[in-house]
Amino acid sequence: MNLTDKVALVTGGARRVGRTLAIELAQAGCDVAITFNTSRADAEQVVKEITALGRRAWAWQVDLANPTAPRQITDDVTRDAGRLDVLVHNASVYEPSRWGDTKDYELHIHHRVNAMAPVMMTQACADLLSADGGGRVINFLDAHLLENTRRGYLAYSMSKAALLEATYVLAREMAPAVTVNAIAPGVIDWAEDMTDDQRAAYLSRIPLARPGTPQDAAQAVLYLARNADYLTGQIIRLDGGRTLGS
Ligand SMILES: NC(=O)c1ccc[n+]([C@@H]2O[C@H](COP(=O)([O-])OP(=O)(O)OC[C@H]3O[C@@H](n4cnc5c(N)ncnc54)[C@H](OP(=O)(O)O)[C@@H]3O)[C@@H](O)[C@H]2O)c1
């Protein structure tokens, strides 16, 4: 897909990985909408940077835990941008939940934000995505889903597993107009509370010997959005070879 003058929407696009995705999509020629929840000042800064690149940009506040959020965003896109070509489900809740202590609301909030919101938003945007020769949906999973099951993050892991299955189902359901693929990162931006020792231990298990970066994630998104015409229902492991074993 030629991205010039297309419209991309990146959820959670104010900070960290989402911010880089939004700016790189704009550099590739897209007008870009981002959603944010709490990071208003960062979101406004992203809009400024994208506007300075000569592209249109919008930032909409939305709490994806709210069941009305998908409809609200779709109305915002229709009103302001008038089209949607690339939908990137980047926003995510990532909180520890140990098996023995996991609470009902922890399961609920992870499932709502990480799995239900992407599915319902894709459903609400399906007509927009199908309108002009076909669109792209790109989900963010986690490499731990595919290998190395992780302890201490039960609710998060379950929600990303649901999004993995949704990637396959929606790829079938939305073909041929829309492709649905996913990126399963290892580390692409260190969790802010990770210690130096934890980072070193993680790095020792990565064959490519460095952590991934938000730019690596953006390259994968651009590949799926721009080049991957004949790819749907696929998962890119963006983990420096970590799942190959050490
Ligand atoms: N970072 C990594 O190394 C890594 C590893 C594996 C997978 N991933 C996946 O890659 C994606 C990007 O990673 P990241 O580390 O940049 O993500 P992140 O910082 O954990 O979260 C991204 C954004 O999600 C938004 N968000 C959280 N709860 C929300 C809610 N209830 N409603 C609306 N927005 C909400 C936040 O927006 P506000 O700031 O506006 O509140 C946040 O900035 C995520 O899907 C993550 O699961 C990342």
PDB file of N, CA, C and O in Angstrom, residues 29 45 66 95 112 125 129 181 188-189 196-197 220:
ATOM      1  N   GLY A  29       4.369   9.264   5.170  1.00  0.00           N
ATOM      2  CA  GLY A  29       3.376   9.907   4.314  1.00  0.00           C
ATOM      3  C   GLY A  29       1.960   9.904   4.842  1.00  0.00           C
ATOM      4  O   GLY A  29       1.055  10.454   4.212  1.00  0.00           O
ATOM      5  N   GLN A  45       2.363  17.063  22.143  1.00  0.00           N
ATOM      6  CA  GLN A  45       3.693  17.186  21.558  1.00  0.00           C
ATOM      7  C   GLN A  45       3.816  16.343  20.284  1.00  0.00           C
ATOM      8  O   GLN A  45       4.379  16.783  19.281  1.00  0.00           O
ATOM      9  N   ASN A  66     -13.392   1.651  28.788  1.00  0.00           N
ATOM     10  CA  ASN A  66     -14.795   2.039  28.670  1.00  0.00           C
ATOM     11  C   ASN A  66     -15.406   1.389  27.420  1.00  0.00           C
ATOM     12  O   ASN A  66     -14.896   1.587  26.312  1.00  0.00           O
ATOM     13  N   GLU A  95       0.336  -4.896  33.931  1.00  0.00           N
ATOM     14  CA  GLU A  95       0.505  -4.902  35.385  1.00  0.00           C
ATOM     15  C   GLU A  95       0.780  -6.340  35.832  1.00  0.00           C
ATOM     16  O   GLU A  95       0.194  -7.277  35.291  1.00  0.00           O
ATOM     17  N   ARG A 112     -10.274  -6.278  28.890  1.00  0.00           N
ATOM     18  CA  ARG A 112     -11.034  -5.184  28.271  1.00  0.00           C
ATOM     19  C   ARG A 112     -10.132  -4.309  27.381  1.00  0.00           C
ATOM     20  O   ARG A 112     -10.446  -4.044  26.235  1.00  0.00           O
ATOM     21  N   CYS A 125     -14.595   0.040  13.008  1.00  0.00           N
ATOM     22  CA  CYS A 125     -13.892   0.712  11.902  1.00  0.00           C
ATOM     23  C   CYS A 125     -13.881  -0.118  10.616  1.00  0.00           C
ATOM     24  O   CYS A 125     -13.255   0.294   9.627  1.00  0.00           O
ATOM     25  N   LEU A 129     -12.115   0.856   7.049  1.00  0.00           N
ATOM     26  CA  LEU A 129     -10.892   0.160   6.631  1.00  0.00           C
ATOM     27  C   LEU A 129     -11.059  -0.507   5.267  1.00  0.00           C
ATOM     28  O   LEU A 129     -10.090  -0.674   4.529  1.00  0.00           O
ATOM     29  N   ASN A 181      -2.569  -8.602  10.924  1.00  0.00           N
ATOM     30  CA  ASN A 181      -1.328  -9.251  11.341  1.00  0.00           C
ATOM     31  C   ASN A 181      -0.926  -8.736  12.711  1.00  0.00           C
ATOM     32  O   ASN A 181      -1.555  -7.809  13.244  1.00  0.00           O
ATOM     33  N   ILE A 188      11.242  -4.107  23.322  1.00  0.00           N
ATOM     34  CA  ILE A 188      11.419  -3.019  22.343  1.00  0.00           C
ATOM     35  C   ILE A 188      11.514  -1.664  23.049  1.00  0.00           C
ATOM     36  O   ILE A 188      11.812  -0.651  22.430  1.00  0.00           O
ATOM     37  N   ASP A 189      11.234  -1.652  24.337  1.00  0.00           N
ATOM     38  CA  ASP A 189      11.446  -0.457  25.170  1.00  0.00           C
ATOM     39  C   ASP A 189      11.388  -0.992  26.611  1.00  0.00           C
ATOM     40  O   ASP A 189      10.368  -1.517  27.019  1.00  0.00           O
ATOM     41  N   ASP A 196      19.137  -2.805  36.406  1.00  0.00           N
ATOM     42  CA  ASP A 196      20.243  -3.085  35.477  1.00  0.00           C
ATOM     43  C   ASP A 196      20.532  -4.580  35.423  1.00  0.00           C
ATOM     44  O   ASP A 196      20.822  -5.127  34.352  1.00  0.00           O
ATOM     45  N   ASP A 197      20.456  -5.259  36.565  1.00  0.00           N
ATOM     46  CA  ASP A 197      20.728  -6.705  36.580  1.00  0.00           C
ATOM     47  C   ASP A 197      19.691  -7.463  35.762  1.00  0.00           C
ATOM     48  O   ASP A 197      20.027  -8.400  35.021  1.00  0.00           O
ATOM     49  N   ALA A 220       8.811  -2.761  11.568  1.00  0.00           N
ATOM     50  CA  ALA A 220       7.899  -3.903  11.367  1.00  0.00           C
ATOM     51  C   ALA A 220       6.495  -3.414  10.996  1.00  0.00           C
ATOM     52  O   ALA A 220       5.847  -3.977  10.108  1.00  0.00           O
TER      53      ALA A 220
END
